[in-house]
Phi, psi and omega in degrees: 000134182281134174288143186273151181269168171266335178269156176283155178279126186243165181294155172296154179230130175244024176290143174298153182307307177308336170291308185298319181303316191295314188285334176295310178306320166309304184294325181282353170288342178274000172290143180280163185243333194257116176272355181297316178313320185288318179301313182273347187295144170269358164221089184294329171305313177290332181294344183260013189297329188246040180248154170300331177306325194308310192291331185278322184292318180293320180288316188246008177067204188302324171310327180307339172301320186289316173304320171313315191276333174290334183280315173303307179306321172305312189290314182303302188295320172314323192262003176280133171290175186304314194290316166310321174297313186304308186293319194251009166311309167326308181296317177288319176307318178307294188315314175291326172307323163307302179301330180289311180297311174314315187290311169318318171309292182310327185279321191287350179260014183058036184281154179302138183301319183305335176277338185275328180307310183289323172298342175261014181295118177076014178289142186276344180300143172314143168310328170299314180275339169282323166303325174295319183289334186255000191253337182231111187300340186276106183292324181293324181285328169300327174286319177285338179274329165306310179289338164295321175283316181293323185296344185270344161277315174205147187287350174311322188283348182293144180106353187296299192303324174307315176299306178301313176306324179262343185227350176095173186295331178298318178286341170292317183291328174288316177305309193279328176300316177305310185296320176302318187283320170310315196275337179278311198289346171276357189272164168268137173198176185301153188286341182283317174305319197278326186283322173314301181311322182296316169308319170297315175296314173318316182301297185294335183283313172310312183295315173302332179287299189303319172296328171289331167293319189294302203261009183044053171278129181297325188271146180302151175295138176299115168258124181278127180288146175114350179279172184292320182282126166305140180297333181295335183288308168326305181296313180305318186282331173294319190279338175280335178077014197230128175267005189305318180294324164305310181301311169314312183290324182280350180080023177255036174300326180283337193254334184226149184298172176273342168245049200292164169300146183304310181288331183297311175310316181291322179292313176305316174298318183293307178314309183303302177309299193300332179287313180299312187297311178300322163306314180302311185305334181291345177288344191046053182258131176311308189290318178295326173305295185307321190289324178289332179275321170309308175298327179289327167309303194289322179300311181300312182296326169297309179313301178303313169308323169293318167296326185280336178259014173235028193295331185273356181272159175298157193294304185329301192294316176306322190279337171276351172248024166274141180274115182269000000 
């Protein structure tokens, strides 16, 4: 029996990979480089009037930047041939796993299904999964349906609803993120994609450790397997109550303090990933070029969202948290 997928099925596209890369390089050329004008602007949305982000921000305000990202990823995926779709499926699944988690947070707090439906606009999640997320106000029944559907992709997702029932929403998020990464890392894929996923595992593990230490949580942080940083290094950092070994391993000494603020650490980690992907793009390899383009769209969306949601803060803290 064939496993069901997580992403929606789209019509086939037969564009050569080089054709898509040429289009993406052309689109990337229209992005601005100087963030200072946006940070200091008295009307940040209007300052983006000549960018591709503006129509979404004008219509939907600050949340529109994430609708832009969904639309951009859909646009790219539609123009990938079957080989590229198979190759980059892990990237898009990771992106959509975050969409799914946001939807579940909304639904667990009894937010209206209409809000969830808006969050799924342009989503690449399979139609079956979108139907589950928008069909029932009964959260427990929804989780059972979701578990049944995801376990058709992988047995890793079995136990999803039980995690929520016994441990709550926070434990469910940890369980799902762990399942998605285990599912993606178990697949055969190009070395660049695999390494990129390992960097994302490091990102989530570092933040989990930082939150545990900062908030003085007694239980060990939830560490996802498969990253580039050895799991026992995180354990050592936790028991010593000092993240320095992990920060040193990642070469972040110059970007984050020994006991960094969580936001500052997140920015440093994202900058680290950006730098690595940028260097890969210099190789002028199809995989590196497309991966860098997709990440750049996320980076711009993340930075713009951060600026728009911190308009009342001083400029300097905002400036420090731009992912360059």
